[in-house]
PDB file of C-alpha atoms in Angstrom:
ATOM      1  CA  MET A   1     -35.234 -97.540  22.801  1.00 73.00           C
ATOM      2  CA  PRO A   2     -32.605 -95.824  20.677  1.00 77.00           C
ATOM      3  CA  ALA A   3     -29.337 -97.692  20.296  1.00 77.00           C
ATOM      4  CA  THR A   4     -27.483 -94.642  21.572  1.00 81.00           C
ATOM      5  CA  LEU A   5     -29.121 -95.111  24.989  1.00 86.00           C
ATOM      6  CA  LEU A   6     -28.412 -98.829  25.310  1.00 85.00           C
ATOM      7  CA  TYR A   7     -25.354 -98.387  27.514  1.00 86.00           C
ATOM      8  CA  ALA A   8     -27.148 -95.819  29.697  1.00 90.00           C
ATOM      9  CA  PHE A   9     -30.049 -98.280  30.043  1.00 91.00           C
ATOM     10  CA  ALA A  10     -27.623-101.068  30.979  1.00 91.00           C
ATOM     11  CA  ASN A  11     -26.045 -98.794  33.602  1.00 92.00           C
ATOM     12  CA  LYS A  12     -29.424 -97.890  35.145  1.00 93.00           C
ATOM     13  CA  LEU A  13     -30.458-101.547  35.149  1.00 93.00           C
ATOM     14  CA  MET A  14     -27.187-102.539  36.838  1.00 93.00           C
ATOM     15  CA  ILE A  15     -27.708 -99.889  39.542  1.00 92.00           C
ATOM     16  CA  ALA A  16     -31.261-101.164  40.173  1.00 91.00           C
ATOM     17  CA  TYR A  17     -29.956-104.761  40.275  1.00 90.00           C
ATOM     18  CA  GLN A  18     -27.262-103.866  42.822  1.00 90.00           C
ATOM     19  CA  TYR A  19     -29.870-102.053  44.896  1.00 89.00           C
ATOM     20  CA  LEU A  20     -31.828-105.315  45.259  1.00 89.00           C
ATOM     21  CA  THR A  21     -29.248-106.432  47.853  1.00 87.00           C
ATOM     22  CA  THR A  22     -29.763-103.360  50.067  1.00 87.00           C
ATOM     23  CA  PRO A  23     -30.216-104.427  53.692  1.00 87.00           C
ATOM     24  CA  GLY A  24     -33.740-103.776  54.946  1.00 85.00           C
ATOM     25  CA  LEU A  25     -35.292-103.463  51.473  1.00 86.00           C
ATOM     26  CA  TYR A  26     -37.316-106.662  51.997  1.00 84.00           C
ATOM     27  CA  LYS A  27     -38.974-107.991  55.131  1.00 84.00           C
ATOM     28  CA  ARG A  28     -40.857-111.221  55.653  1.00 82.00           C
ATOM     29  CA  ASP A  29     -43.922-111.109  57.893  1.00 80.00           C
ATOM     30  CA  GLY A  30     -45.975-114.244  58.417  1.00 78.00           C
ATOM     31  CA  GLY A  31     -44.496-115.887  55.331  1.00 75.00           C
ATOM     32  CA  GLN A  32     -45.365-112.861  53.142  1.00 79.00           C
ATOM     33  CA  LEU A  33     -42.561-110.785  51.614  1.00 82.00           C
ATOM     34  CA  TYR A  34     -42.898-106.994  51.926  1.00 83.00           C
ATOM     35  CA  MET A  35     -40.815-104.148  50.561  1.00 86.00           C
ATOM     36  CA  ASP A  36     -39.827-100.931  52.339  1.00 85.00           C
ATOM     37  CA  THR A  37     -41.457 -98.202  50.201  1.00 85.00           C
ATOM     38  CA  ARG A  38     -38.927 -95.507  51.124  1.00 88.00           C
ATOM     39  CA  LEU A  39     -35.953 -97.700  50.221  1.00 88.00           C
ATOM     40  CA  CYS A  40     -37.739 -98.812  47.051  1.00 87.00           C
ATOM     41  CA  GLN A  41     -38.084 -95.171  45.946  1.00 89.00           C
ATOM     42  CA  GLU A  42     -34.374 -94.590  46.600  1.00 88.00           C
ATOM     43  CA  GLY A  43     -33.496 -97.519  44.332  1.00 89.00           C
ATOM     44  CA  THR A  44     -35.744 -96.415  41.482  1.00 92.00           C
ATOM     45  CA  GLN A  45     -33.893 -95.455  38.303  1.00 93.00           C
ATOM     46  CA  LYS A  46     -35.246 -93.228  35.525  1.00 93.00           C
ATOM     47  CA  LEU A  47     -34.064 -92.946  31.922  1.00 92.00           C
ATOM     48  CA  SER A  48     -35.494 -90.369  29.515  1.00 89.00           C
ATOM     49  CA  VAL A  49     -36.410 -91.886  26.156  1.00 86.00           C
ATOM     50  CA  TYR A  50     -37.829 -89.750  23.330  1.00 81.00           C
ATOM     51  CA  HIS A  51     -40.890 -87.986  24.786  1.00 82.00           C
ATOM     52  CA  GLY A  52     -41.266 -90.235  27.820  1.00 86.00           C
ATOM     53  CA  SER A  53     -39.158 -92.114  30.311  1.00 90.00           C
ATOM     54  CA  VAL A  54     -38.437 -95.676  31.398  1.00 92.00           C
ATOM     55  CA  ILE A  55     -38.598 -96.191  35.142  1.00 93.00           C
ATOM     56  CA  ILE A  56     -36.864 -99.217  36.682  1.00 94.00           C
ATOM     57  CA  THR A  57     -38.163 -99.984  40.170  1.00 92.00           C
ATOM     58  CA  PRO A  58     -37.222-102.748  42.624  1.00 92.00           C
ATOM     59  CA  THR A  59     -40.277-104.928  43.152  1.00 90.00           C
ATOM     60  CA  ILE A  60     -41.668-108.196  44.425  1.00 89.00           C
ATOM     61  CA  ILE A  61     -42.864-110.514  41.671  1.00 87.00           C
ATOM     62  CA  PRO A  62     -45.530-113.080  42.578  1.00 81.00           C
ATOM     63  CA  GLU A  63     -44.454-116.545  41.436  1.00 76.00           C
ATOM     64  CA  THR A  64     -47.391-118.738  40.484  1.00 67.00           C
ATOM     65  CA  ARG A  65     -45.516-122.049  40.177  1.00 70.00           C
ATOM     66  CA  ASN A  66     -44.264-122.238  43.748  1.00 67.00           C
ATOM     67  CA  SER A  67     -46.858-119.878  45.270  1.00 63.00           C
ATOM     68  CA  GLY A  68     -44.021-117.678  46.463  1.00 73.00           C
ATOM     69  CA  GLU A  69     -42.388-114.404  45.576  1.00 81.00           C
ATOM     70  CA  LEU A  70     -39.285-113.357  43.690  1.00 85.00           C
ATOM     71  CA  ILE A  71     -37.369-110.150  44.021  1.00 87.00           C
ATOM     72  CA  GLY A  72     -36.767-108.285  40.799  1.00 91.00           C
ATOM     73  CA  VAL A  73     -37.430-105.082  38.919  1.00 93.00           C
ATOM     74  CA  GLN A  74     -40.448-103.594  37.225  1.00 93.00           C
ATOM     75  CA  PHE A  75     -40.253-101.493  34.060  1.00 94.00           C
ATOM     76  CA  THR A  76     -42.725 -98.640  33.680  1.00 93.00           C
ATOM     77  CA  MET A  77     -43.095 -96.482  30.578  1.00 90.00           C
ATOM     78  CA  ASP A  78     -45.347 -93.426  30.591  1.00 83.00           C
ATOM     79  CA  SER A  79     -47.113 -94.556  33.784  1.00 84.00           C
ATOM     80  CA  MET A  80     -47.916 -97.978  32.274  1.00 90.00           C
ATOM     81  CA  SER A  81     -46.306-101.218  33.352  1.00 89.00           C
ATOM     82  CA  ALA A  82     -44.013-102.561  30.625  1.00 89.00           C
ATOM     83  CA  GLY A  83     -43.058-105.779  32.418  1.00 91.00           C
ATOM     84  CA  THR A  84     -40.992-107.338  35.163  1.00 92.00           C
ATOM     85  CA  MET A  85     -37.778-109.310  35.410  1.00 92.00           C
ATOM     86  CA  SER A  86     -36.579-111.484  38.259  1.00 90.00           C
ATOM     87  CA  HIS A  87     -33.183-110.735  39.805  1.00 90.00           C
ATOM     88  CA  THR A  88     -31.562-113.648  37.935  1.00 91.00           C
ATOM     89  CA  GLU A  89     -32.995-112.474  34.611  1.00 93.00           C
ATOM     90  CA  VAL A  90     -31.756-108.939  35.313  1.00 92.00           C
ATOM     91  CA  ARG A  91     -28.257-110.219  36.102  1.00 92.00           C
ATOM     92  CA  GLU A  92     -28.123-112.263  32.878  1.00 92.00           C
ATOM     93  CA  PHE A  93     -29.528-109.367  30.813  1.00 91.00           C
ATOM     94  CA  CYS A  94     -26.932-106.974  32.271  1.00 89.00           C
ATOM     95  CA  GLU A  95     -24.196-109.442  31.289  1.00 89.00           C
ATOM     96  CA  ILE A  96     -25.516-109.544  27.729  1.00 88.00           C
ATOM     97  CA  LEU A  97     -25.817-105.762  27.502  1.00 86.00           C
ATOM     98  CA  THR A  98     -22.320-105.112  28.855  1.00 84.00           C
ATOM     99  CA  HIS A  99     -20.822-107.488  26.275  1.00 84.00           C
ATOM    100  CA  THR A 100     -22.815-106.084  23.372  1.00 80.00           C
ATOM    101  CA  ASP A 101     -20.995-103.833  20.921  1.00 84.00           C
ATOM    102  CA  ILE A 102     -23.717-101.768  19.259  1.00 82.00           C
ATOM    103  CA  GLN A 103     -21.411-100.363  16.578  1.00 83.00           C
ATOM    104  CA  THR A 104     -20.439-103.857  15.433  1.00 86.00           C
ATOM    105  CA  TYR A 105     -24.049-105.008  15.279  1.00 82.00           C
ATOM    106  CA  ALA A 106     -25.033-101.854  13.386  1.00 83.00           C
ATOM    107  CA  LEU A 107     -22.236-102.487  10.883  1.00 89.00           C
ATOM    108  CA  ILE A 108     -23.263-106.125  10.449  1.00 91.00           C
ATOM    109  CA  LEU A 109     -26.921-105.178   9.948  1.00 90.00           C
ATOM    110  CA  ALA A 110     -25.978-102.493   7.402  1.00 92.00           C
ATOM    111  CA  THR A 111     -23.878-105.059   5.529  1.00 95.00           C
ATOM    112  CA  PHE A 112     -26.755-107.543   5.502  1.00 95.00           C
ATOM    113  CA  GLU A 113     -29.091-104.847   4.197  1.00 95.00           C
ATOM    114  CA  LYS A 114     -26.647-104.016   1.380  1.00 96.00           C
ATOM    115  CA  LEU A 115     -26.295-107.697   0.496  1.00 96.00           C
ATOM    116  CA  ASP A 116     -30.066-108.077   0.424  1.00 95.00           C
ATOM    117  CA  ASN A 117     -30.400-105.080  -1.912  1.00 95.00           C
ATOM    118  CA  MET A 118     -27.673-106.475  -4.185  1.00 96.00           C
ATOM    119  CA  ASP A 119     -29.379-109.857  -4.199  1.00 96.00           C
ATOM    120  CA  LYS A 120     -32.670-108.269  -5.281  1.00 96.00           C
ATOM    121  CA  LYS A 121     -30.919-106.350  -8.071  1.00 96.00           C
ATOM    122  CA  LEU A 122     -29.164-109.507  -9.246  1.00 95.00           C
ATOM    123  CA  ASP A 123     -32.502-111.334  -9.339  1.00 95.00           C
ATOM    124  CA  ALA A 124     -33.951-108.531 -11.484  1.00 95.00           C
ATOM    125  CA  ILE A 125     -30.965-108.711 -13.865  1.00 95.00           C
ATOM    126  CA  MET A 126     -31.319-112.494 -14.149  1.00 94.00           C
ATOM    127  CA  ALA A 127     -35.045-112.155 -14.911  1.00 94.00           C
ATOM    128  CA  MET A 128     -34.330-109.600 -17.651  1.00 94.00           C
ATOM    129  CA  GLN A 129     -31.591-111.819 -19.080  1.00 92.00           C
ATOM    130  CA  ASN A 130     -34.020-114.753 -19.233  1.00 90.00           C
ATOM    131  CA  GLN A 131     -36.537-112.581 -21.070  1.00 90.00           C
ATOM    132  CA  ILE A 132     -33.872-111.546 -23.616  1.00 89.00           C
ATOM    133  CA  LEU A 133     -32.810-115.146 -24.142  1.00 86.00           C
ATOM    134  CA  GLN A 134     -36.433-116.204 -24.656  1.00 86.00           C
ATOM    135  CA  LEU A 135     -36.941-113.452 -27.238  1.00 84.00           C
ATOM    136  CA  LEU A 136     -33.717-114.413 -29.033  1.00 81.00           C
ATOM    137  CA  GLY A 137     -34.795-118.048 -28.987  1.00 78.00           C
ATOM    138  CA  GLN A 138     -38.136-117.149 -30.593  1.00 73.00           C
ATOM    139  CA  GLU A 139     -36.359-115.091 -33.295  1.00 67.00           C
ATOM    140  CA  HIS A 140     -34.095-118.055 -34.050  1.00 65.00           C
ATOM    141  CA  ILE A 141     -37.162-120.268 -34.499  1.00 62.00           C
ATOM    142  CA  GLU A 142     -38.747-117.705 -36.835  1.00 61.00           C
ATOM    143  CA  LYS A 143     -35.553-117.612 -38.943  1.00 62.00           C
ATOM    144  CA  ALA A 144     -35.505-121.393 -39.139  1.00 59.00           C
ATOM    145  CA  LYS A 145     -39.018-121.377 -40.581  1.00 59.00           C
ATOM    146  CA  LEU A 146     -37.846-119.189 -43.500  1.00 58.00           C
ATOM    147  CA  LYS A 147     -35.415-121.860 -44.698  1.00 58.00           C
ATOM    148  CA  ASP A 148     -36.959-123.785 -47.601  1.00 56.00           C
ATOM    149  CA  THR A 149     -35.641-127.337 -47.484  1.00 59.00           C
ATOM    150  CA  SER A 150     -37.567-128.521 -50.583  1.00 62.00           C
ATOM    151  CA  THR A 151     -35.808-126.133 -52.990  1.00 64.00           C
ATOM    152  CA  GLY A 152     -32.560-125.863 -51.135  1.00 62.00           C
ATOM    153  CA  LEU A 153     -32.894-122.089 -50.943  1.00 63.00           C
ATOM    154  CA  ASP A 154     -31.850-120.381 -47.742  1.00 63.00           C
ATOM    155  CA  TRP A 155     -33.740-117.139 -47.090  1.00 60.00           C
ATOM    156  CA  LYS A 156     -31.825-114.510 -45.111  1.00 62.00           C
ATOM    157  CA  PHE A 157     -32.853-111.370 -43.311  1.00 57.00           C
ATOM    158  CA  VAL A 158     -31.483-108.158 -44.788  1.00 55.00           C
TER     159      VAL A 158
END
């Protein structure tokens, strides 16, 4: 999802979350929870993304731990299920999204990327400097070999 649509997504998710409390949306019959299809369609939210769309639909989520059901939302992308979230997860996610400043995060990430690039360049400079120092050290050793200690003569490069 593009960052430019994050706030629109948060708005659609909040609308779907608020719709979960609509009277008559859920009915319990013989211990089984059912959803009114007409009301479910009214609460469905759609957000166009690139060449497709994300559809947020109120749903009943089977809970395997307690053999019960949870109310929540289902995300569908291009007619394929993209996942579900329980009503408590949706509420917490909406809180996170409404307190998220995309521009600040984008600026921080751009700064980190610049620092990473500078760090790589500094590593390359340090590697080249080590190579130069090694070559200078070898030249110093070669010069030392030219010094004749038996005669006292000191040979010099010209």
